[in-house]
Short mmCIF file of C-alpha atoms in Angstrom, two decimals:
data_model
loop_
_atom_site.label_atom_id
_atom_site.label_comp_id
_atom_site.label_asym_id
_atom_site.label_seq_id
_atom_site.Cartn_x
_atom_site.Cartn_y
_atom_site.Cartn_z
CA MET A 1 0.00 0.00 0.00
CA ALA A 2 1.35 3.40 -0.94
CA GLY A 3 2.72 5.32 2.01
CA ASP A 4 3.31 2.25 4.19
CA ALA A 5 6.62 2.14 6.04
CA PRO A 6 9.20 -0.33 4.67
CA ALA A 7 8.99 -3.80 6.21
CA TRP A 8 12.45 -3.42 7.74
CA ARG A 9 11.47 -0.39 9.84
CA PHE A 10 10.47 -0.85 13.47
CA SER A 11 7.36 0.89 14.68
CA ASP A 12 7.60 3.07 17.79
CA ALA A 13 5.95 0.29 19.81
CA GLU A 14 8.36 -2.35 18.50
CA ARG A 15 11.36 -0.14 19.24
CA ALA A 16 10.09 0.50 22.77
CA ALA A 17 9.65 -3.24 23.32
CA VAL A 18 13.27 -3.90 22.35
CA TYR A 19 14.56 -1.28 24.77
CA ARG A 20 12.25 -2.58 27.49
CA ALA A 21 13.62 -6.10 27.12
CA ILE A 22 17.18 -4.79 27.30
CA HIS A 23 16.64 -2.67 30.40
CA ALA A 24 14.34 -5.14 32.17
CA ARG A 25 16.68 -8.11 31.69
CA ARG A 26 17.97 -9.47 34.98
CA ASP A 27 20.37 -12.14 36.19
CA ILE A 28 17.83 -14.20 38.13
CA ARG A 29 18.70 -16.46 41.05
CA SER A 30 16.00 -16.17 43.70
CA THR A 31 12.55 -16.11 42.09
CA PHE A 32 12.54 -19.17 39.82
CA LEU A 33 9.59 -21.51 39.46
CA LEU A 34 9.83 -25.18 38.46
CA SER A 35 7.02 -24.80 35.90
CA PRO A 36 8.03 -26.56 32.66
CA ILE A 37 8.99 -24.46 29.65
CA PRO A 38 7.16 -25.58 26.47
CA ASP A 39 9.38 -27.00 23.75
CA ASP A 40 8.29 -24.37 21.25
CA ALA A 41 9.46 -21.61 23.61
CA VAL A 42 12.81 -23.36 24.09
CA TRP A 43 13.27 -23.54 20.33
CA ARG A 44 12.39 -19.87 19.95
CA LEU A 45 15.12 -18.99 22.45
CA LEU A 46 17.60 -21.20 20.64
CA GLY A 47 16.60 -19.60 17.35
CA ALA A 48 17.31 -16.18 18.83
CA ALA A 49 20.74 -17.42 19.91
CA ALA A 50 21.46 -18.79 16.45
CA ALA A 51 20.54 -15.41 14.91
CA ALA A 52 23.27 -13.61 16.88
CA PRO A 53 26.09 -11.85 15.03
CA SER A 54 29.26 -13.88 14.51
CA VAL A 55 32.52 -12.68 13.07
CA GLY A 56 33.05 -13.99 9.55
CA PHE A 57 29.64 -15.73 9.87
CA MET A 58 31.54 -18.52 11.60
CA GLN A 59 28.62 -19.45 13.92
CA PRO A 60 30.90 -21.28 16.38
CA THR A 61 28.22 -21.80 19.04
CA GLU A 62 26.75 -25.12 20.14
CA VAL A 63 24.20 -25.50 22.92
CA ILE A 64 23.33 -28.27 25.37
CA VAL A 65 19.87 -28.19 26.98
CA ILE A 66 20.02 -30.09 30.28
CA ARG A 67 16.82 -31.55 31.68
CA ASP A 68 18.40 -34.55 33.42
CA VAL A 69 18.16 -34.01 37.18
CA GLU A 70 21.05 -36.31 38.08
CA LYS A 71 23.44 -34.45 35.80
CA ARG A 72 22.31 -31.19 37.39
CA ARG A 73 22.81 -32.65 40.86
CA ARG A 74 26.40 -33.46 39.91
CA ILE A 75 26.92 -29.91 38.68
CA GLN A 76 25.32 -28.58 41.88
CA ARG A 77 27.67 -30.60 44.07
CA HIS A 78 30.62 -29.27 42.12
CA PHE A 79 29.29 -25.70 42.44
CA GLU A 80 29.06 -26.06 46.22
CA VAL A 81 32.72 -27.08 46.44
CA VAL A 82 34.09 -24.31 44.22
CA ASN A 83 31.77 -21.72 45.71
CA GLN A 84 33.12 -22.49 49.16
CA ALA A 85 36.64 -22.04 47.82
CA ALA A 86 35.66 -18.76 46.14
CA ALA A 87 34.20 -17.49 49.42
CA GLU A 88 37.65 -17.74 51.02
CA ALA A 89 38.74 -14.71 48.97
CA TYR A 90 36.55 -12.50 51.19
CA VAL A 91 36.80 -11.62 54.87
CA ASP A 92 34.71 -9.94 57.54
CA ASP A 93 31.75 -7.94 56.19
CA GLU A 94 32.52 -8.86 52.59
CA ARG A 95 32.52 -12.55 53.50
CA ALA A 96 29.18 -12.19 55.28
CA ALA A 97 27.76 -10.36 52.26
CA TYR A 98 29.09 -13.04 49.90
CA ASP A 99 27.65 -15.88 51.98
CA ALA A 100 24.24 -14.18 51.90
CA LEU A 101 24.13 -14.16 48.09
CA LYS A 102 22.35 -16.87 46.13
CA LEU A 103 24.68 -17.51 43.22
CA ALA A 104 23.10 -20.46 41.43
CA ALA A 105 19.72 -22.02 40.74
CA ILE A 106 20.90 -25.24 39.13
CA LEU A 107 18.19 -27.39 40.78
CA ASP A 108 15.62 -24.59 41.12
CA THR A 109 14.91 -24.41 37.39
CA PRO A 110 13.43 -26.85 34.88
CA LEU A 111 16.31 -26.32 32.45
CA ASN A 112 20.00 -25.61 32.48
CA VAL A 113 21.49 -24.47 29.17
CA VAL A 114 25.19 -24.59 28.32
CA PHE A 115 26.80 -22.56 25.53
CA THR A 116 30.05 -23.78 24.03
CA CYS A 117 32.31 -22.29 21.36
CA ASP A 118 34.33 -24.10 18.72
CA THR A 119 37.36 -21.83 18.40
CA THR A 120 38.85 -24.30 15.89
CA THR A 121 36.04 -24.04 13.37
CA THR A 122 36.93 -23.41 9.75
CA ARG A 123 33.54 -21.86 9.11
CA GLY A 124 33.93 -18.29 7.92
CA ARG A 125 37.41 -19.17 6.59
CA GLY A 126 39.09 -17.13 9.31
CA LEU A 127 37.56 -13.83 8.23
CA GLY A 128 38.05 -11.31 11.04
CA ARG A 129 40.08 -13.68 13.20
CA GLN A 130 43.53 -13.09 11.78
CA THR A 131 44.17 -10.24 14.19
CA MET A 132 41.58 -11.03 16.89
CA PRO A 133 41.11 -14.79 17.27
CA GLU A 134 39.14 -14.21 20.48
CA THR A 135 36.23 -13.02 18.33
CA ALA A 136 35.11 -16.65 18.15
CA VAL A 137 34.26 -16.59 21.87
CA PHE A 138 32.89 -13.04 21.51
CA SER A 139 30.47 -14.43 18.91
CA THR A 140 29.20 -17.05 21.34
CA VAL A 141 28.75 -14.38 24.02
CA CYS A 142 26.55 -12.51 21.52
CA ALA A 143 24.47 -15.70 21.19
CA VAL A 144 24.11 -15.85 24.98
CA GLN A 145 22.88 -12.24 25.04
CA ASN A 146 20.35 -12.92 22.27
CA PHE A 147 19.07 -15.94 24.19
CA TRP A 148 18.81 -13.88 27.38
CA LEU A 149 16.91 -11.00 25.80
CA ALA A 150 14.53 -13.35 24.01
CA ALA A 151 13.94 -15.13 27.32
CA ARG A 152 13.03 -11.83 28.95
CA ALA A 153 10.53 -11.16 26.16
CA GLU A 154 9.06 -14.62 26.90
CA ASN A 155 8.89 -13.74 30.63
CA ILE A 156 11.48 -16.44 31.28
CA GLY A 157 14.32 -15.81 33.71
CA VAL A 158 17.98 -16.60 33.15
CA GLY A 159 20.82 -16.84 35.68
CA TRP A 160 24.45 -17.20 34.58
CA VAL A 161 26.56 -19.45 36.84
CA SER A 162 30.28 -18.75 36.45
CA ILE A 163 31.46 -20.31 39.71
CA LEU A 164 32.22 -23.61 38.00
CA GLU A 165 35.39 -25.21 36.73
CA PRO A 166 35.01 -25.74 32.97
CA ALA A 167 36.79 -29.09 33.00
CA ALA A 168 34.39 -30.48 35.60
CA VAL A 169 31.32 -29.31 33.69
CA LYS A 170 32.70 -30.70 30.44
CA ALA A 171 33.29 -34.08 32.09
CA VAL A 172 29.70 -34.33 33.33
CA LEU A 173 28.24 -33.28 30.00
CA GLU A 174 30.71 -35.21 27.80
CA ILE A 175 31.81 -32.03 26.03
CA PRO A 176 34.86 -32.57 23.78
CA ASP A 177 38.13 -30.98 24.88
CA TYR A 178 38.40 -28.74 21.82
CA LEU A 179 35.21 -26.86 22.73
CA THR A 180 35.36 -23.85 25.05
CA LEU A 181 32.76 -23.65 27.80
CA VAL A 182 31.36 -20.11 27.63
CA ALA A 183 28.17 -20.00 29.71
CA TYR A 184 26.20 -22.18 32.11
CA LEU A 185 22.67 -20.80 32.41
CA CYS A 186 19.78 -21.63 34.76
CA VAL A 187 16.52 -21.06 32.87
CA GLY A 188 12.92 -20.96 34.07
CA TYR A 189 9.77 -18.98 34.64
CA VAL A 190 9.85 -16.68 37.65
CA SER A 191 7.50 -15.24 40.25
CA ASP A 192 8.99 -11.77 39.77
CA PHE A 193 11.51 -9.78 37.76
CA PRO A 194 13.10 -7.35 40.21
CA ARG A 195 13.39 -3.72 39.21
CA GLN A 196 17.05 -3.52 40.25
CA PRO A 197 19.85 -5.98 39.52
CA GLU A 198 20.05 -8.29 42.53
CA LEU A 199 23.69 -7.50 43.31
CA GLU A 200 22.84 -3.80 43.33
CA ALA A 201 19.75 -4.27 45.48
CA LYS A 202 21.77 -6.31 48.01
CA GLY A 203 24.51 -3.70 48.21
CA TRP A 204 27.23 -5.80 46.58
CA GLU A 205 27.98 -3.20 43.89
CA ASP A 206 26.50 0.08 42.68
CA ALA A 207 25.39 0.60 39.11
CA ARG A 208 27.94 2.50 37.05
CA ALA A 209 26.79 5.73 35.43
CA LEU A 210 26.81 5.57 31.65
CA ALA A 211 28.48 8.99 31.57
CA GLU A 212 31.52 7.35 33.20
CA MET A 213 31.80 4.79 30.40
CA ALA A 214 31.30 6.80 27.20
CA TYR A 215 33.98 8.88 25.51
CA LEU A 216 34.24 11.03 22.39
CA ASP A 217 37.06 10.57 19.85
CA ALA A 218 39.63 9.39 22.42
CA TYR A 219 39.68 7.54 25.72
CA GLY A 220 39.03 9.79 28.70
CA ARG A 221 37.30 12.56 26.77
CA PRO A 222 33.69 12.56 28.03
CA LEU A 223 30.89 12.13 25.52
CA PRO A 224 28.42 14.98 26.13
CA PRO A 225 25.04 13.57 27.24
CA PRO A 226 21.84 14.49 25.42
CA ALA A 227 19.82 17.40 26.73
CA ASP A 228 17.30 14.90 28.16
CA ALA A 229 19.24 12.10 29.84
CA SER A 230 16.23 10.50 31.51
CA GLY A 231 15.22 8.16 28.68
CA ALA A 232 15.41 4.37 28.79
CA ALA A 233 18.48 4.34 26.55
CA TRP A 234 20.35 6.33 29.21
CA ASN A 235 18.91 4.98 32.44
CA HIS A 236 19.75 1.41 33.49
CA ASP A 237 16.45 1.05 35.36
CA GLU A 238 13.32 -0.28 33.75
CA PRO A 239 11.29 2.37 31.95
#
């Protein structure tokens, strides 16, 4: 129809929904439900991950969806050991604050999802990796972010567990040595998406102001903010 916007353009409502998903995304640990996630929703999330950018179109990412409870129990036992060791890095008030944090929901979710990266892939014929070979792992991280944002749009929570030794996880899940473990995610519906990041709400760390992270033309030269800095693109809180 004459006058219609091109199909590639986002409407104002669609654009607002994208920004809402970005700013309302949370690393969830404490509000998960064990309600099953329908297979079609799981595949939509995986499709979002597969659509992520990858340098040289290498698509190095492979994903393991873990439903098996016994495998997750083994991962949980390993987490408890390494988490105790990690806690030893803190003392006094910091140790008390660390011990009060819930840092995994391995058994509190219906699914765990593991992202791996094949840094040896010949896909993409090395384009973009001659000077920065680490872009293979960067590409998988982009897939994780796509998965996470799509999950938020599905009202599904995601929690990233990094207090794990990759070799131990790979042994449980029979992951070949040549693959790099990138992310271990706990995935499930939730009773609530908190307004603030949990670590901020619990006083572990304050949110960093965007003005402290953005520069113009050279590092250390502040990028002037827009006249109205209250919009969702500027504020880390939910709109």
